[in-house]
Coordinates of C-alpha atoms and ligand atoms in Angstrom, one line a residue:
X1 CA 62.2 -4.1 -29.4
X2 CA 61.6 -6.7 -31.8
X3 CA 62.4 -10.0 -30.7
X4 CA 61.6 -12.3 -33.6
X5 CA 65.1 -14.2 -33.5
X6 CA 65.0 -14.7 -30.0
X7 CA 61.5 -15.7 -29.6
X8 CA 62.5 -18.5 -32.5
X9 CA 65.1 -19.2 -31.1
X10 CA 63.6 -20.3 -28.5
X11 CA 61.3 -22.8 -29.8
X12 CA 64.3 -24.4 -31.7
X13 CA 65.9 -24.8 -28.1
X14 CA 62.8 -26.0 -26.7
X15 CA 63.0 -29.2 -28.9
X16 CA 65.7 -30.4 -27.6
X17 CA 66.5 -28.2 -24.6
X18 CA 63.9 -29.0 -21.2
X19 CA 62.3 -25.8 -21.1
X20 CA 64.8 -24.3 -23.7
X21 CA 67.5 -23.3 -21.0
X22 CA 70.4 -25.1 -19.1
X23 CA 69.3 -23.4 -15.9
X24 CA 65.9 -22.5 -14.6
X25 CA 65.3 -18.9 -14.4
X26 CA 66.4 -18.2 -17.4
X27 CA 63.2 -19.1 -19.1
X28 CA 61.4 -15.9 -17.9
X29 CA 58.9 -18.2 -16.0
X30 CA 58.7 -15.8 -13.1
X31 CA 58.3 -12.7 -15.6
X32 CA 56.2 -13.9 -18.3
X33 CA 57.5 -13.8 -21.8
X34 CA 60.7 -15.0 -23.9
X35 CA 63.7 -15.0 -23.1
X36 CA 66.2 -13.0 -25.1
X37 CA 68.9 -14.9 -26.4
X38 CA 72.2 -13.3 -26.1
X39 CA 74.4 -12.7 -29.0
X40 CA 77.5 -11.2 -27.3
X41 CA 78.2 -8.9 -24.6
X42 CA 80.8 -6.0 -23.8
X43 CA 81.4 -4.2 -21.3
X44 CA 77.6 -3.4 -19.5
X45 CA 75.9 -4.0 -22.4
X46 CA 74.6 -7.4 -23.6
X47 CA 73.9 -7.7 -27.6
X48 CA 70.8 -9.6 -28.3
X49 CA 70.1 -12.1 -31.2
X50 CA 67.8 -9.5 -33.0
X51 CA 70.2 -6.6 -32.6
X52 CA 68.9 -5.2 -29.2
X53 CA 71.1 -3.4 -26.6
X54 CA 70.3 -3.6 -23.1
X55 CA 72.9 -2.5 -19.9
X56 CA 73.1 -5.5 -17.8
X57 CA 72.4 -5.5 -14.5
X58 CA 72.9 -9.4 -13.9
X59 CA 76.1 -9.8 -15.4
X60 CA 75.7 -13.3 -16.0
X61 CA 74.6 -13.3 -12.0
X62 CA 77.4 -11.8 -10.9
X63 CA 80.7 -12.7 -12.2
X64 CA 81.7 -10.0 -14.5
X65 CA 82.2 -7.8 -12.0
X66 CA 84.2 -5.7 -14.7
X67 CA 82.1 -6.2 -17.0
X68 CA 81.9 -8.4 -20.0
X69 CA 84.6 -9.6 -22.3
X70 CA 87.4 -8.3 -20.5
X71 CA 89.9 -7.9 -22.0
X72 CA 92.9 -9.6 -20.0
X73 CA 90.6 -12.5 -19.2
X74 CA 89.6 -12.6 -22.8
X75 CA 93.5 -12.7 -23.6
X76 CA 94.7 -15.0 -21.3
X77 CA 91.9 -17.1 -21.9
X78 CA 92.9 -17.2 -25.5
X79 CA 96.6 -17.6 -24.8
X80 CA 96.1 -20.4 -22.8
X81 CA 93.5 -22.3 -25.5
X82 CA 96.1 -22.4 -27.8
X83 CA 98.8 -24.5 -25.3
X84 CA 96.2 -27.2 -24.7
X85 CA 93.1 -27.2 -22.4
X86 CA 93.3 -29.7 -20.2
X87 CA 95.5 -32.3 -19.2
X88 CA 94.4 -34.0 -15.8
X89 CA 97.7 -32.6 -14.5
X90 CA 98.9 -30.5 -11.9
X91 CA 100.2 -26.9 -13.3
X92 CA 101.9 -23.9 -12.3
X93 CA 98.5 -21.4 -12.2
X94 CA 96.9 -23.6 -9.9
X95 CA 99.2 -23.2 -7.3
X96 CA 99.3 -18.9 -8.2
X97 CA 95.8 -18.4 -8.3
X98 CA 95.4 -20.5 -5.0
X99 CA 98.2 -18.4 -3.5
X100 CA 96.6 -15.2 -4.3
X101 CA 93.0 -16.3 -3.1
X102 CA 95.0 -17.1 0.3
X103 CA 96.7 -14.2 0.1
X104 CA 93.3 -11.5 -0.8
X105 CA 90.9 -13.4 2.0
X106 CA 91.4 -13.4 6.0
X107 CA 91.5 -16.9 7.6
X108 CA 91.8 -19.7 5.1
X109 CA 95.5 -21.5 4.4
X110 CA 94.0 -23.3 1.6
X111 CA 91.6 -23.5 -1.0
X112 CA 90.4 -26.4 -3.3
X113 CA 89.1 -25.5 -6.9
X114 CA 85.9 -27.1 -8.4
X115 CA 84.0 -26.1 -11.2
X116 CA 80.7 -24.5 -9.8
X117 CA 79.6 -23.1 -7.0
X118 CA 77.0 -26.1 -6.1
X119 CA 80.6 -28.3 -6.0
X120 CA 81.7 -25.5 -3.7
X121 CA 78.8 -25.7 -1.0
X122 CA 78.1 -29.9 -1.8
X123 CA 82.1 -30.5 -1.0
X124 CA 82.4 -27.8 2.2
X125 CA 79.4 -29.6 3.6
X126 CA 81.0 -33.0 3.7
X127 CA 84.3 -32.1 4.7
X128 CA 82.2 -30.6 7.7
X129 CA 80.5 -33.6 8.0
X130 CA 83.7 -35.8 7.9
X131 CA 85.4 -33.4 10.3
X132 CA 83.3 -33.3 12.7
X133 CA 82.0 -36.6 12.4
X134 CA 78.4 -34.8 13.1
X135 CA 75.5 -35.5 10.3
X136 CA 73.4 -32.2 10.5
X137 CA 73.2 -29.0 8.9
X138 CA 71.5 -26.0 9.9
X139 CA 71.2 -23.5 6.4
X140 CA 68.2 -20.5 5.8
X141 CA 64.6 -20.2 4.0
X142 CA 65.8 -18.4 1.4
X143 CA 69.4 -18.7 1.0
X144 CA 70.7 -20.6 -2.5
X145 CA 73.8 -23.1 -2.3
X146 CA 73.8 -24.6 -5.7
X147 CA 71.5 -27.8 -6.0
X148 CA 72.5 -30.8 -4.4
X149 CA 70.3 -32.7 -2.8
X150 CA 71.1 -31.2 1.1
X151 CA 70.5 -27.8 0.2
X152 CA 67.1 -28.7 -1.6
X153 CA 65.5 -28.6 1.4
X154 CA 62.3 -26.7 2.8
X155 CA 60.9 -26.0 6.1
X156 CA 59.0 -28.6 7.4
X157 CA 55.4 -27.6 8.7
X158 CA 54.2 -26.6 11.9
X159 CA 56.1 -27.8 15.0
X160 CA 58.7 -30.4 13.0
X161 CA 62.0 -29.4 13.0
X162 CA 63.2 -31.1 10.1
X163 CA 63.4 -30.1 6.5
X164 CA 61.2 -31.4 3.5
X165 CA 62.4 -32.1 0.1
X166 CA 62.2 -29.4 -2.2
X167 CA 62.5 -31.4 -5.0
X168 CA 60.9 -35.1 -6.3
X169 CA 64.3 -36.9 -6.4
X170 CA 65.4 -35.7 -3.1
X171 CA 65.1 -38.5 -0.2
X172 CA 63.3 -38.1 3.0
X173 CA 66.7 -39.1 4.1
X174 CA 68.7 -36.5 3.0
X175 CA 66.0 -34.2 4.1
X176 CA 66.3 -35.0 7.4
X177 CA 69.8 -34.0 7.9
X178 CA 69.0 -30.4 7.3
X179 CA 67.1 -28.7 9.1
X180 CA 66.2 -24.7 8.3
X181 CA 66.7 -21.6 10.2
X182 CA 65.1 -17.8 9.6
X183 CA 67.8 -15.6 8.0
X184 CA 68.3 -13.2 10.8
X185 CA 66.5 -14.1 13.5
X186 CA 69.2 -15.5 16.4
X187 CA 66.5 -17.3 18.7
X188 CA 65.3 -19.5 16.3
X189 CA 69.0 -20.4 15.5
X190 CA 69.8 -21.5 19.0
X191 CA 66.6 -23.5 19.3
X192 CA 67.8 -25.5 16.6
X193 CA 71.1 -25.9 18.4
X194 CA 69.6 -26.9 21.4
X195 CA 67.1 -29.6 20.1
X196 CA 69.9 -31.3 18.3
X197 CA 72.6 -30.8 20.6
X198 CA 75.8 -32.2 19.8
X199 CA 74.4 -33.4 16.2
X200 CA 74.7 -30.2 14.0
X201 CA 78.2 -30.2 11.9
X202 CA 78.0 -27.1 10.7
X203 CA 76.1 -24.0 10.0
X204 CA 76.2 -22.6 6.1
X205 CA 74.8 -18.8 5.3
X206 CA 74.7 -16.7 2.9
X207 CA 76.0 -13.8 4.7
X208 CA 74.7 -11.1 2.6
X209 CA 71.6 -13.3 1.0
X210 CA 71.3 -12.5 -2.6
X211 CA 68.9 -15.4 -3.8
X212 CA 66.1 -13.6 -2.1
X213 CA 66.9 -10.3 -2.9
X214 CA 69.5 -8.3 -1.4
X215 CA 68.7 -9.2 2.2
X216 CA 71.8 -7.5 4.8
X217 CA 72.5 -9.2 7.9
X218 CA 70.9 -7.7 10.6
X219 CA 73.7 -6.1 13.2
X220 CA 75.6 -8.5 15.0
X221 CA 73.8 -11.2 13.5
X222 CA 76.6 -13.3 11.8
X223 CA 78.9 -12.5 14.8
X224 CA 76.1 -14.4 16.8
X225 CA 76.1 -16.8 14.6
X226 CA 79.5 -17.5 15.2
X227 CA 79.8 -17.8 18.7
X228 CA 76.7 -20.1 18.5
X229 CA 78.5 -22.2 16.1
X230 CA 81.9 -22.6 18.6
X231 CA 79.8 -23.0 21.7
X232 CA 78.3 -26.0 20.3
X233 CA 81.5 -27.6 18.6
X234 CA 80.1 -26.6 14.8
X235 CA 81.6 -25.6 12.0
X236 CA 80.4 -21.7 10.6
X237 CA 80.5 -22.0 6.5
X238 CA 80.3 -18.9 4.6
X239 CA 78.4 -19.3 1.5
X240 CA 80.2 -16.3 -0.6
X241 CA 79.9 -17.7 -3.9
X242 CA 77.9 -14.4 -4.5
X243 CA 80.1 -12.0 -1.8
X244 CA 83.6 -13.2 -2.2
X245 CA 85.4 -10.8 -3.8
X246 CA 82.6 -9.0 -4.5
X247 CA 81.6 -7.3 -1.7
X248 CA 85.5 -6.8 -0.4
X249 CA 88.5 -8.5 -1.4
X250 CA 87.8 -10.7 1.5
X251 CA 84.4 -11.0 0.9
X252 CA 81.8 -10.9 3.7
X253 CA 84.2 -12.1 6.1
X254 CA 86.3 -8.4 5.9
X255 CA 82.9 -6.4 5.7
X256 CA 81.9 -7.6 8.9
X257 CA 84.8 -9.0 10.4
X258 CA 83.5 -12.1 11.4
X259 CA 85.5 -15.7 10.9
X260 CA 84.2 -18.1 8.9
X261 CA 86.1 -21.9 9.6
X262 CA 85.0 -22.4 5.8
X263 CA 84.2 -20.4 2.8
X264 CA 82.9 -21.1 -0.2
X265 CA 83.3 -19.6 -3.5
X266 CA 82.2 -19.3 -7.0
X267 CA 80.9 -16.3 -10.0
X268 CA 83.7 -13.8 -9.4
X269 CA 86.4 -16.3 -8.6
X270 CA 85.6 -17.4 -12.2
X271 CA 85.8 -14.6 -13.8
X272 CA 83.3 -16.1 -16.5
X273 CA 84.2 -19.5 -16.7
X274 CA 82.7 -22.3 -14.7
X275 CA 85.3 -22.2 -11.2
X276 CA 84.3 -23.1 -7.6
X277 CA 86.5 -23.5 -4.6
X278 CA 86.1 -24.0 -1.0
X279 CA 88.4 -23.3 1.6
X280 CA 89.6 -23.0 5.1
X281 CA 92.5 -23.1 7.4
X282 CA 95.4 -26.2 7.5
X283 CA 93.1 -28.1 10.2
X284 CA 90.2 -28.4 8.1
X285 CA 91.9 -28.7 4.5
X286 CA 94.2 -30.8 5.7
X287 CA 91.2 -33.4 6.3
X288 CA 90.7 -33.5 2.4
X289 CA 91.9 -36.3 0.4
X290 CA 94.6 -37.3 -1.0
X291 CA 95.9 -35.8 2.7
X292 CA 92.9 -36.9 4.7
X293 CA 89.7 -39.0 4.6
X294 CA 87.0 -36.8 3.1
X295 CA 86.7 -37.6 -0.6
X296 CA 86.3 -34.7 -3.3
X297 CA 87.7 -34.9 -6.8
X298 CA 87.4 -33.7 -10.2
X299 CA 88.3 -34.3 -13.7
X300 CA 88.0 -30.6 -15.1
X301 CA 88.7 -29.4 -11.8
X302 CA 91.4 -26.7 -12.0
X303 CA 91.6 -26.0 -15.7
X304 CA 93.8 -24.2 -17.3
X305 CA 91.9 -21.7 -19.1
X306 CA 89.3 -21.6 -16.0
X307 CA 92.5 -21.3 -13.7
X308 CA 93.6 -18.4 -16.5
X309 CA 90.4 -16.4 -16.4
X310 CA 90.0 -16.9 -12.8
X311 CA 93.4 -15.3 -11.9
X312 CA 93.5 -12.8 -14.1
X313 CA 90.3 -11.2 -12.5
X314 CA 91.3 -11.8 -8.6
X315 CA 94.7 -9.5 -9.6
X316 CA 92.6 -7.3 -11.0
X317 CA 90.8 -6.6 -7.9
X318 CA 93.8 -7.2 -6.1
X319 CA 95.7 -4.4 -7.6
X320 CA 93.0 -2.1 -8.5
X321 CA 93.0 0.1 -4.8
X322 CA 90.0 1.9 -6.0
X323 CA 87.5 -0.8 -7.0
X324 CA 85.1 -1.6 -4.4
X325 CA 85.2 2.3 -3.5
X326 CA 84.1 2.9 -7.1
X327 CA 81.7 -0.3 -7.5
X328 CA 80.1 1.0 -3.9
X329 CA 79.5 4.7 -5.0
X330 CA 77.8 3.4 -8.3
X331 CA 75.4 1.7 -7.0
X332 CA 74.8 4.2 -3.7
X333 CA 74.2 6.8 -7.0
X334 CA 72.4 4.2 -8.3
X335 CA 70.0 3.3 -4.9
X336 CA 69.9 7.0 -4.5
X337 CA 68.2 7.9 -7.9
X338 CA 65.9 4.9 -7.8
X339 CA 64.8 5.6 -4.6
X340 CA 63.7 10.1 -4.9
X341 CA 61.8 8.7 -8.6
X342 CA 59.9 6.2 -6.8
X343 CA 59.0 8.5 -3.7
X344 CA 58.4 11.2 -6.3
X345 CA 56.0 8.5 -8.3
X346 CA 54.1 7.7 -5.0
X347 CA 55.4 3.8 -5.5
X348 CA 55.2 1.4 -3.1
X349 CA 58.8 -0.1 -2.5
X350 CA 61.7 -1.3 -0.2
X351 CA 65.4 -1.3 -1.6
X352 CA 68.3 -3.2 0.0
X353 CA 71.8 -3.0 -0.6
X354 CA 74.9 -4.2 0.4
X355 CA 78.0 -2.9 -1.4
X356 CA 77.5 -3.6 -5.4
X357 CA 74.1 -5.7 -4.4
X358 CA 71.5 -4.3 -4.7
X359 CA 67.3 -5.1 -5.0
X360 CA 64.1 -3.2 -5.2
X361 CA 61.1 -4.9 -3.3
X362 CA 57.3 -3.7 -3.9
X363 CA 56.4 -4.0 -0.7
X364 CA 56.6 -1.2 2.1
X365 CA 57.4 -2.7 5.1
X366 CA 61.4 -4.0 5.4
X367 CA 62.8 -7.1 3.6
X368 CA 64.7 -9.3 5.9
X369 CA 63.9 -12.8 5.6
X370 CA 62.4 -15.3 3.1
X371 CA 59.1 -14.5 4.9
X372 CA 59.0 -10.4 4.1
X373 CA 60.7 -11.2 1.0
X374 CA 57.8 -13.4 -0.5
X375 CA 55.8 -10.0 0.1
X376 CA 56.4 -8.1 -2.9
X377 CA 53.5 -7.3 -5.0
X378 CA 55.0 -9.5 -8.0
X379 CA 52.8 -8.3 -10.8
X380 CA 54.1 -5.2 -10.3
X381 CA 57.7 -6.4 -10.4
X382 CA 56.2 -8.5 -13.6
X383 CA 55.1 -5.5 -15.3
X384 CA 58.6 -3.5 -14.1
X385 CA 60.7 -6.5 -15.6
X386 CA 59.0 -6.1 -18.7
X387 CA 58.7 -2.4 -19.3
X388 CA 62.5 -1.8 -18.3
X389 CA 63.7 -4.6 -20.6
X390 CA 61.3 -2.5 -23.5
X391 CA 63.9 0.5 -22.8
X392 CA 67.1 -1.4 -23.8
X393 CA 67.5 -2.3 -19.6
X394 CA 68.1 -6.2 -18.8
X395 CA 67.9 -6.8 -14.8
X396 CA 66.7 -10.4 -13.2
X397 CA 64.1 -11.9 -14.5
X398 CA 62.7 -12.7 -11.1
X399 CA 61.9 -10.9 -7.8
X400 CA 64.0 -12.9 -5.5
X401 CA 67.3 -11.8 -7.6
X402 CA 69.6 -9.2 -6.8
X403 CA 71.0 -6.9 -9.5
X404 CA 74.7 -6.6 -9.6
X405 CA 76.7 -3.8 -10.1
X406 CA 79.7 -3.9 -12.4
X407 CA 82.6 -1.5 -12.9
X408 CA 82.0 -1.1 -16.7
X409 CA 78.6 0.9 -15.8
X410 CA 79.0 4.9 -16.6
X411 CA 77.0 7.7 -14.5
X412 CA 75.4 8.2 -18.1
X413 CA 74.1 4.8 -17.5
X414 CA 72.8 5.1 -14.8
X415 CA 71.4 8.1 -15.2
X416 CA 70.2 6.3 -18.3
X417 CA 68.5 3.9 -16.0
X418 CA 67.0 6.2 -13.3
X419 CA 65.6 8.1 -15.9
X420 CA 63.7 4.8 -17.7
X421 CA 62.6 4.0 -14.1
X422 CA 61.2 7.4 -13.7
X423 CA 59.3 6.8 -17.0
X424 CA 58.1 3.3 -16.1
X425 CA 56.9 4.0 -13.0
X426 CA 54.9 7.2 -13.5
X427 CA 51.3 7.4 -13.1
Ligands
PLP501 C1 75.1 -19.0 -7.2 C2 74.9 -19.4 -6.3 C3 75.9 -20.9 -6.0 C4 75.6 -22.1 -6.7 O1 76.7 -21.8 -7.7 P1 76.5 -22.6 -9.6 O2 77.9 -22.0 -10.0 O3 75.3 -21.8 -10.2 O4 76.3 -24.0 -9.2 C5 75.8 -21.2 -4.2 N1 75.4 -20.2 -3.5 C6 75.4 -18.9 -3.8 C7 74.9 -18.2 -2.4 C8 75.2 -18.6 -5.1 O5 74.7 -17.8 -5.1

């Protein structure tokens, strides 16, 4: 494939944008090479500036669950845009999408819309702190909750239970209020609660982790977290920015039958426009400004174009009885096919999958937390990534990312993908 124009555009972008990108993972640093510049997309396919076509397994990192340029979303946005793109006043559509979301997701009475997943998680934690009148939070190593200060924290060394800043610019003062736990390790969580009795406002988790590859929660892990949080008067926050409206209508809460106190959304809920949201029962949501004391706001929150896109997306997911079954079937088919060819080619691998989230790790051992996710053969992944790209298959440019399956994929696309994986991994 030729990437002439992409290469040139990347040079130009680097002149005026740091690293040439507006979000770091797009820069291909983890896999080497130059990012492809996408010109347009339709259904399951991306078309780049050089005229190359790709089957897309990233789907804007999750949102395009029904495929790119999904017609009802596109028309709704166009119609809305003609009537004005932002008013800074309430609009009827905000109530409609809120009511729809509340009807689809268990255990929530009210929802507030923001403009990104980062904002949703950041606001959820402020609300949890205000509500419980406590300051510390627990997060898990390898889980991503956006780029706000409280979450850019790594595990402290040795016996320290305090986190340390993961990026310059995050203060030590902020870091000391974020405690790091190991994913799927309930004893570790209990120890943190024990060592910080009465101080934990909230525990936040990706109920299925998607930012270190796809990592499912061990059996009963989420239920155990629910119990520990309740026993300690801490709120359980499910960051469902990835899993919400993807694993089921009601997200991971529905799939695993576990009640969260606050739920965060992003990605699918915006239908491809910048939307995030957080939601909870009345008692908690009423603590938010202007009803309650916890402040949170946004000039473009509930933006008409964003709400139009999100509403059409949620409506489609609500009305299509078979959608989550189809996504499951397609992804299971892909998993089965990849397993077979990797086994036949004697490749060392582990595949993790929940519903339409799937990841391939080049490691023979189970991958169940950040440590085990890091064991994969990164050089093999880089080669795998570029070999697939050259054959018109676009997976995430990092071994730590999940593939997102879209309903627009056909079985021919999946067969082609499996065949290519057979070819590029043949010894
Ligand atoms: C993508 C993501 C976020 C951040 O959302 P942005 O819209 O990129 O700010 C937060 N949490 C999880 C689980 C995510 O996958």
